[in-house]
XYZ file of C-alpha atoms in Angstrom:
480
model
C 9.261 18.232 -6.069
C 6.262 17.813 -7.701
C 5.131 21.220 -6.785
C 2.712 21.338 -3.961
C -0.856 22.513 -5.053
C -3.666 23.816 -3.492
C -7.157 22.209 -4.396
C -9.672 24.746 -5.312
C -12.952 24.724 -4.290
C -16.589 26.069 -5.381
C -20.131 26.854 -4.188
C -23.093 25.178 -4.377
C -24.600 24.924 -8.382
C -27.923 23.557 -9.215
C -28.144 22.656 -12.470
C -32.170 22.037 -12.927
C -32.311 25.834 -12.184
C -30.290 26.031 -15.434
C -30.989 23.635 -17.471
C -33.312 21.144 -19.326
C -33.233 18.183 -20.981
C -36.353 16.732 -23.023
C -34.267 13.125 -24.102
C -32.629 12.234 -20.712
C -34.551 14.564 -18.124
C -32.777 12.926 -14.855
C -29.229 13.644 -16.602
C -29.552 17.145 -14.350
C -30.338 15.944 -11.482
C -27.923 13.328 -11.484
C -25.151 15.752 -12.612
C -25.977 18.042 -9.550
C -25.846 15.223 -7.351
C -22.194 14.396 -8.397
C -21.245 17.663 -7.893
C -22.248 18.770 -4.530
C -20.165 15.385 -3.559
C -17.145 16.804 -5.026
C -17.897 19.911 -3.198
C -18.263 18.740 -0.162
C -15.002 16.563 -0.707
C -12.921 19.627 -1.536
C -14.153 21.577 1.106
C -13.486 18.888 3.889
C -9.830 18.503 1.879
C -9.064 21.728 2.296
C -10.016 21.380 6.237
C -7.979 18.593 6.748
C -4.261 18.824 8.538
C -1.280 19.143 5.727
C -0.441 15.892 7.175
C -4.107 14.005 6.527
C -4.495 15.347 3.508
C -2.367 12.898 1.195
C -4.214 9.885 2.402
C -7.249 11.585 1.152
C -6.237 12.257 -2.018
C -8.152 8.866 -3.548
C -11.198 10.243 -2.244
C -10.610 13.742 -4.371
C -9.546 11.740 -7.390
C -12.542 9.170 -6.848
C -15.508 11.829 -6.537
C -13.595 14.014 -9.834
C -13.688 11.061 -12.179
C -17.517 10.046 -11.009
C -18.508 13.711 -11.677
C -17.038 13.946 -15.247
C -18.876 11.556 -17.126
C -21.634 13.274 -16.070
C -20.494 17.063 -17.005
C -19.187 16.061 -20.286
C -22.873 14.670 -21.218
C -23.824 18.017 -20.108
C -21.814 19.483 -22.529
C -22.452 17.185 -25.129
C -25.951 17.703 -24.699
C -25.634 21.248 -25.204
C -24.024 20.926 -28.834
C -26.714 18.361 -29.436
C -24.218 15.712 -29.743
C -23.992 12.262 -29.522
C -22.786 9.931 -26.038
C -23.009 5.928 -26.630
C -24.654 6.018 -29.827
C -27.152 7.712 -28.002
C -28.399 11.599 -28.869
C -28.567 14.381 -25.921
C -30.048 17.600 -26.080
C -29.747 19.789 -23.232
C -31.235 23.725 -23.304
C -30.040 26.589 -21.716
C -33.263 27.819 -20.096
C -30.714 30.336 -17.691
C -27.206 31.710 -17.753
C -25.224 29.669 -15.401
C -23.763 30.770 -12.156
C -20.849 29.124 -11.773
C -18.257 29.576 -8.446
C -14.863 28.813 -7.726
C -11.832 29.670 -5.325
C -8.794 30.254 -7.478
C -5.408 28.431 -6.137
C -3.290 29.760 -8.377
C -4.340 33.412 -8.215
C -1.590 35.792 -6.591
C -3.369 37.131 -3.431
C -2.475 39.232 0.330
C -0.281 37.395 2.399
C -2.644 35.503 5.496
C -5.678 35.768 2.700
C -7.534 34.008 0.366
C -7.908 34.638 -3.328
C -11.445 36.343 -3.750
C -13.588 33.694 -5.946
C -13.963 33.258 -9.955
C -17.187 33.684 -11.256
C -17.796 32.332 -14.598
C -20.869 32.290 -16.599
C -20.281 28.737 -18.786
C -20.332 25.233 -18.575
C -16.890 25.763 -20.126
C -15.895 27.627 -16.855
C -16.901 24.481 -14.852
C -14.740 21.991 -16.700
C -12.151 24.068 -16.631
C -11.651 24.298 -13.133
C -13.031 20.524 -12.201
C -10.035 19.350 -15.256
C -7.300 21.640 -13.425
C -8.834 20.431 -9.773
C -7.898 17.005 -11.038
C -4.523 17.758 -12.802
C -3.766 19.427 -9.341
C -4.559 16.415 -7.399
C -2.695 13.685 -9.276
C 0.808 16.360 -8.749
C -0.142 15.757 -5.430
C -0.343 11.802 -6.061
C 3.311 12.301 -7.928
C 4.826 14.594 -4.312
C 2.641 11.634 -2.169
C 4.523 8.556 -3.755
C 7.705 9.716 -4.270
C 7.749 10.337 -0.297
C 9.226 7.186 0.460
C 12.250 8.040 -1.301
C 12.834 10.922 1.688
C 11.780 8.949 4.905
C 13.510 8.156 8.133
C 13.422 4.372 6.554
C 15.556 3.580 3.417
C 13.863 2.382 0.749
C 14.973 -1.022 -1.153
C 15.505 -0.738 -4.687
C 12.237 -2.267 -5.575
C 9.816 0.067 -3.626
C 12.084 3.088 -5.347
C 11.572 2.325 -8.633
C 7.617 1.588 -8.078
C 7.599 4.738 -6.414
C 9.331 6.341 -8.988
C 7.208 4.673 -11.728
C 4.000 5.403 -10.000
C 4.842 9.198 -9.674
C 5.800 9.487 -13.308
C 2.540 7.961 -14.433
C 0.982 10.845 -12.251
C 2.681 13.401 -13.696
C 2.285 12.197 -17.329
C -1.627 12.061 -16.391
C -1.358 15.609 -15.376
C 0.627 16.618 -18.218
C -2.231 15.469 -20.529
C -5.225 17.070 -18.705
C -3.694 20.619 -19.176
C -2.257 20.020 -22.827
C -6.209 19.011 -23.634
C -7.452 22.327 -21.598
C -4.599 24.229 -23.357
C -6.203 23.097 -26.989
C -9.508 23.244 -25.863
C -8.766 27.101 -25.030
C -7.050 28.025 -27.805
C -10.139 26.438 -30.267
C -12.348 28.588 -27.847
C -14.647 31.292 -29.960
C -14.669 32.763 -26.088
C -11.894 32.565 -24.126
C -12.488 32.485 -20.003
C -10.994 35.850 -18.369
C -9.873 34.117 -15.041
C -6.398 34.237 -14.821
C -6.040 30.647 -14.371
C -7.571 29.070 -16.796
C -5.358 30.969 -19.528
C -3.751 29.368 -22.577
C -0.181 30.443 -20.938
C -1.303 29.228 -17.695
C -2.330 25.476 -19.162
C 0.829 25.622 -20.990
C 3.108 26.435 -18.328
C 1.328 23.620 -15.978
C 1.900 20.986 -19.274
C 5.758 22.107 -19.357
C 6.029 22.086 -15.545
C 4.651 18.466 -15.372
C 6.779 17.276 -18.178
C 9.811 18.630 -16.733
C 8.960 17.146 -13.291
C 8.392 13.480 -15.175
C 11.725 13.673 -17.162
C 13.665 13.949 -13.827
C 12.047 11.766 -12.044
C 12.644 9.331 -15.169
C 16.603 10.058 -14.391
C 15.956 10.129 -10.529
C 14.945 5.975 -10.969
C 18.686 5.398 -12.344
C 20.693 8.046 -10.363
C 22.414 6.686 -7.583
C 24.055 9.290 -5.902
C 20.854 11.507 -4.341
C 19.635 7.851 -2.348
C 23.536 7.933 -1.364
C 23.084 11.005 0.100
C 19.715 10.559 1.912
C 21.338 7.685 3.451
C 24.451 8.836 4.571
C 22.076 11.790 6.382
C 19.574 9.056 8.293
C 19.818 8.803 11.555
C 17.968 5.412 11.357
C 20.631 3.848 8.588
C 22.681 1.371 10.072
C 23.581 -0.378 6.560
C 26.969 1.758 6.413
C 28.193 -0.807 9.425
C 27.850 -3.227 7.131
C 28.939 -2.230 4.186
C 29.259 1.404 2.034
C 26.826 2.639 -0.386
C 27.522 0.952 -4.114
C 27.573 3.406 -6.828
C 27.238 1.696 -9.733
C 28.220 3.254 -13.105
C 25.615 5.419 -15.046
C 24.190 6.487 -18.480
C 26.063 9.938 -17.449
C 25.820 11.471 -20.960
C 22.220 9.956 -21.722
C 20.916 11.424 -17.969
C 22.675 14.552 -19.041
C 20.822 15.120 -22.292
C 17.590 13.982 -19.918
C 18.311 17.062 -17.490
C 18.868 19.642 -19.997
C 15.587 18.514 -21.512
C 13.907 18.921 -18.162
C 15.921 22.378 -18.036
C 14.298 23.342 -21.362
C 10.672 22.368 -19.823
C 10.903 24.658 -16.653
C 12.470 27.368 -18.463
C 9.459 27.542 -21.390
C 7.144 27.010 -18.163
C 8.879 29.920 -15.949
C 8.770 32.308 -19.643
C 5.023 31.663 -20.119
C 3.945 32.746 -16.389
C 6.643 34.830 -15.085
C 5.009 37.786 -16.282
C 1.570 37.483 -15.154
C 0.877 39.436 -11.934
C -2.040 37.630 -11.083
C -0.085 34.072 -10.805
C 1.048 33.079 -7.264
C 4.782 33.891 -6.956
C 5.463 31.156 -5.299
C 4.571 29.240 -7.963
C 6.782 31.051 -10.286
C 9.916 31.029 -7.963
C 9.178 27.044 -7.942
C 9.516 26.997 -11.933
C 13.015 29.253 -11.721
C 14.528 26.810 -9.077
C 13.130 23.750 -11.288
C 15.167 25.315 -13.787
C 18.424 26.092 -11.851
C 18.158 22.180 -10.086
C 17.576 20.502 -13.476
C 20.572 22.109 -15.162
C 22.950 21.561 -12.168
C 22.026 18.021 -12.320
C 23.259 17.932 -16.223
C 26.408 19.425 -15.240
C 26.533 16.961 -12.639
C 26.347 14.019 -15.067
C 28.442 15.617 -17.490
C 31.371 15.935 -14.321
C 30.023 11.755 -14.267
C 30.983 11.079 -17.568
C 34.167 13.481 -17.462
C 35.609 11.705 -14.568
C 34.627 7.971 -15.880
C 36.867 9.301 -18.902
C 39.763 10.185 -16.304
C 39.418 13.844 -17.146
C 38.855 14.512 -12.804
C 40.012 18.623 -13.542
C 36.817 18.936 -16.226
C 35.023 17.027 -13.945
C 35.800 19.770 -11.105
C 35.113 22.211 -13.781
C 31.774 20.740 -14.500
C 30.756 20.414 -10.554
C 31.897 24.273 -10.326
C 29.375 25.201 -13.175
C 26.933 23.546 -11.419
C 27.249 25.124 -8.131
C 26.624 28.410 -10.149
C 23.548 27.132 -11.790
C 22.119 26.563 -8.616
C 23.040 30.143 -7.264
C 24.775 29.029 -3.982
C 27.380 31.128 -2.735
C 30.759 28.656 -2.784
C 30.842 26.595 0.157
C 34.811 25.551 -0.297
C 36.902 28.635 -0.715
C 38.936 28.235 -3.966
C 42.523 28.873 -2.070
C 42.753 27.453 1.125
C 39.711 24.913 0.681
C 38.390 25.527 3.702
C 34.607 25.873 4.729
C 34.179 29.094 5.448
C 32.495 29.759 9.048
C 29.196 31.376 8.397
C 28.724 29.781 5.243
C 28.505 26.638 6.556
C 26.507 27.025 9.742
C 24.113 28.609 7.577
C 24.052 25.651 5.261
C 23.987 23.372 8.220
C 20.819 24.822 9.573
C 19.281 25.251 6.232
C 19.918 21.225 5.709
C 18.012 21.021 9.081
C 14.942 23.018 8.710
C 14.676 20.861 5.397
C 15.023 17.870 7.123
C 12.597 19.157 9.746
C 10.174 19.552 6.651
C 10.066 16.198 5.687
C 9.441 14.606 8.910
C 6.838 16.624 9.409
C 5.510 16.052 6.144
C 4.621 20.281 5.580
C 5.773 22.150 2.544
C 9.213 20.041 1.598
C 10.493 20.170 -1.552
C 9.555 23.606 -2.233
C 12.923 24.453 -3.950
C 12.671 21.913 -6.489
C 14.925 19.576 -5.150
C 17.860 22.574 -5.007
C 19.315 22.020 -2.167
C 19.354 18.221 -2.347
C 21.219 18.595 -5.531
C 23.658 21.133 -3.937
C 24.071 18.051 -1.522
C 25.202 15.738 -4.180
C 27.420 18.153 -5.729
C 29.274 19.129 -2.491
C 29.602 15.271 -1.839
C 31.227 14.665 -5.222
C 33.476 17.764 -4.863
C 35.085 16.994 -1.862
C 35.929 13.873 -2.868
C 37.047 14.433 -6.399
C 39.317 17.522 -5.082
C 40.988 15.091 -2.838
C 41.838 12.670 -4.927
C 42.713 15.395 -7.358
C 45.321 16.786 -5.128
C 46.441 13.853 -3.345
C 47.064 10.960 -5.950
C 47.056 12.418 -9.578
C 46.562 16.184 -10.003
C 44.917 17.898 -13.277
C 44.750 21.229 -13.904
C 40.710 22.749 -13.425
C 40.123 24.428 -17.069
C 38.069 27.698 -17.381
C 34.165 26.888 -17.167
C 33.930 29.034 -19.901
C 34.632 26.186 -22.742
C 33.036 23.511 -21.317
C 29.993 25.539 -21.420
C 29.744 26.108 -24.356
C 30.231 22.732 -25.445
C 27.040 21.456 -23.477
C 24.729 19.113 -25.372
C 21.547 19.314 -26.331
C 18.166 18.014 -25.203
C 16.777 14.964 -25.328
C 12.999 13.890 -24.621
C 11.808 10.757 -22.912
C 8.450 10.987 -22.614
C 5.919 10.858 -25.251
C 2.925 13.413 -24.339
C -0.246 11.394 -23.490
C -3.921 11.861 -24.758
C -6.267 12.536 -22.362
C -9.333 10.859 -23.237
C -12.930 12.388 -22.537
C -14.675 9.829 -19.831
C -17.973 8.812 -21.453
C -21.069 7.899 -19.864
C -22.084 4.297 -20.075
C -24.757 3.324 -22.338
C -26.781 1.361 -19.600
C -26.504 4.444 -17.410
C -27.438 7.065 -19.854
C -30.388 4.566 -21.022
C -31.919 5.097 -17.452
C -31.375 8.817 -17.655
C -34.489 9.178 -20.092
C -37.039 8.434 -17.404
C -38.006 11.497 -15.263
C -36.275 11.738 -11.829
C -38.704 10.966 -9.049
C -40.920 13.396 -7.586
C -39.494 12.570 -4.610
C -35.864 12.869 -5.281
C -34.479 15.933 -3.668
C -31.058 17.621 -4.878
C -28.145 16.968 -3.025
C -26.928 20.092 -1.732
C -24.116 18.868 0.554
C -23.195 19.079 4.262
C -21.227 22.070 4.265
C -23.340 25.681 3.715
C -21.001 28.226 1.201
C -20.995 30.430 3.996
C -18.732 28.120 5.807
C -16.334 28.197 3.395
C -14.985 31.396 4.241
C -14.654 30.618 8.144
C -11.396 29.508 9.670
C -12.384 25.917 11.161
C -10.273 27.053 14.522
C -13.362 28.709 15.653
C -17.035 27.604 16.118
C -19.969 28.633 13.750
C -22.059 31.886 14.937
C -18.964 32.937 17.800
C -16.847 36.263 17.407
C -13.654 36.310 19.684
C -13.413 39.827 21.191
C -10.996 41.943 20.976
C -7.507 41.246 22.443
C -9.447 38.065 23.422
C -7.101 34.424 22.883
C -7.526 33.293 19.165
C -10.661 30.732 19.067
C -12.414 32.283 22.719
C -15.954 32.295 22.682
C -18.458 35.597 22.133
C -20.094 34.075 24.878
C -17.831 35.510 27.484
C -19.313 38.806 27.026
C -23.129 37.830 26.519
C -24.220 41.519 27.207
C -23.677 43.924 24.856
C -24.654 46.937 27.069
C -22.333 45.467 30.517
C -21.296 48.732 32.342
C -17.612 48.063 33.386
């Protein structure tokens, strides 16, 4: 959690083979030039180790927001609008040619999704809005790392992680309401399967349901309890024993079902399109499972704060169901069952393998952390159940059906259009210099499509080590 995504990336585009623009003739040129930088940055992105990648996430995000000033005066321009007071008006002398690698697409296994061509300008924000979307989700899973690491965070650089994250997501939220508007006020929608209304829709929900946990995740005590009674590195338990203080259970409840409501619209609007990544939609159903175990979590909270410990046992049992896990305690001799829990043992491992290594964690929605918390909770609470005052565990049935509603913390935000400056567009009248070339990048389309394991113009032979040289077997006509 956030969901990990996968930057696109595109071919080379020259706009002055497209386009024209008698008021502000070097707006072209200068849009071009803007965009082969964001190619190039993507494409050197997508090169980069899982591990490097993170830290260059600024560099994506800086090169996206210098680029889209400049598209959005191209599409101004072509409406014959108006940008700081100032009137553009941009012709379509040919149909645009416009490339990009999908990263949501469902393809094969070990392959890449075949490319999008689109014939708009609409096609290109599309995919340079959801690029950026993409890459602050990636911000959100970057700064709420801390909160997993070998060290323990203090409470202050939690909650700014926290805080940062949700900012992230809320950003992200907004860029894909505003593409899911501007495709449903579309006379043409695009046919890519990724820039659908019920794709930008999901993505909104998804974000928003990411943002309202992470909004309970900065007051919930219990998963940082966890994490620390699992490090290694911790030494504070010497010292003293985790504090727990008491929490908003009820509130945090109503938070999680809200959160539950989010994935599940999200998982409804893309489960049933074939050419969506299923990872992506098995991400949504265990966002869905995780958020409503949490509310049963905090409703066990609020049950056992009210002395009620056999509801709250009751409530913890509900969630365990939500999150699909088979039932780690058996429920007449209490003991962990054998296989059961070596297999949760090395599951907890690989996990925990996962985050040191900083690769694909987190890619059950925070699932199995949460069936952490509630295994914690239940041994204790059945001890102290059976040992000092023991309640009867009602039927889940009741208590079910007695769940609350909803309840929404965030406001959506507006994403707002980035304008071109006045002083910049001013100098955009004069004709670009006969002189100035267009910036076509340092990385050829054809390269693209190469794994960067092996060098340019070399075929390994066959049954040959991965990444040996063509130049073993210079001859094609060697008798052997």
């Amino acid at each position: 959690m956030p969901f990990l995504f996968t930057l696109p990336t595109t071919s080379h585009l020259s706009f002055p083979n497209h386009l024209q623009s008698d008021t502000h003739p070097s707006l072209i040129l200068a849009a071009t030039t803007y965009r082969g930088v964001l190619r190039d940055v993507l494409k050197k992105h997508k090169r980069l180790p899982p591990s490097s990648q993170a830290s260059n996430l600024s560099i994506v995000l800086s090169s996206i927001t210098d680029y889209l000033p400049y598209l959005f005066a191209l599409d101004a321009g072509l409406n014959a609008s108006f940008v700081s007071s100032q009137q553009l008006l941009v012709t379509l002398e040919k149909g645009l040619e416009v490339e990009w690698r999908p990263s949501l697409a469902a393809s094969t296994p070990g392959r890449e999704s075949a490319r999008a061509k689109g014939q708009s300008l609409e096609f290109e924000i599309a995919f340079v809005l959801s690029t950026l979307a993409y890459t602050y989700s990636l911000l959100a899973r970057t700064q709420i790392r801390i909160l997993f690491g070998q060290v323990t965070p203090t409470a202050d650089q939690r909650t700014t992680a926290i805080t940062s994250a949700t900012r992230s997501l809320l950003s992200a939220s907004s860029i894909h309401n505003f593409l899911l508007s501007r495709s449903e006020q579309s006379l043409n929608p695009l046919s890519v399967a990724e820039c659908t209304s019920s794709v930008f829709g999901g993505l909104e929900s998804l974000a928003l349901a990411e943002a309202t946990l992470l909004a309970v995740l900065k007051d919930d005590p219990y998963p940082a309890a966890v994490a620390q009674e699992r490090n290694k590195n911790d030494t504070e338990w010497m010292i003293k024993s985790p504090e727990i203080p008491k929490v908003r259970a009820h509130l945090f409840a109503r938070l999680c079902i809200a959160a539950a409501d989010h994935a599940s619209r999200a998982h409804g609007m893309l489960v049933n399109l074939n050419t969506i990544d299923r990872m992506l939609v098995r991400y949504l159903d265990d966002l869905r499972r995780t958020a409503r175990a949490k509310a049963c979590r905090f409703l066990a909270i609020d049950a056992d704060l009210s002395g009620k410990t056999g509801d709250a046992i009751a409530w913890l049992r509900i969630g365990k169901k939500e999150l699909g896990f088979a039932t780690w305690r058996s429920d007449e001799g209490h003991k962990s069952k054998g296989l059961a829990k070596l297999k949760k043992d090395w599951t907890d491992k690989r996990e925990d393998r996962k985050i040191e290594k900083d690769s694909e964690w987190g890619m059950d929605a925070g699932r199995l952390e949460e069936g952490r918390v509630i295994e914690m909770l239940d041994k204790k609470w059945t001890k102290q159940n059976e040992t000092v005052n023991y309640q009867a565990v009602p039927p889940t049935e009741p208590l079910l059906a007695a769940m609350p509603s909803g309840r929404e913390i965030h406001s959506p935000k507006t994403f707002e259009v980035p304008i071109l400056d006045s002083e910049i567009l001013s100098r955009m009248k004069a004709p670009p210099s006969p002189n100035e070339a267009l910036y076509r990048g340092d990385i050829t389309d054809s390269e693209d499509d190469e794994d960067p394991r092996y060098e340019k113009d070399t075929v390994p032979s066959v049954g040959a080590f991965p990444g040996a040289k063509a130049e073993l077997h210079p001859s094609g006509d060697a008798y052997y």
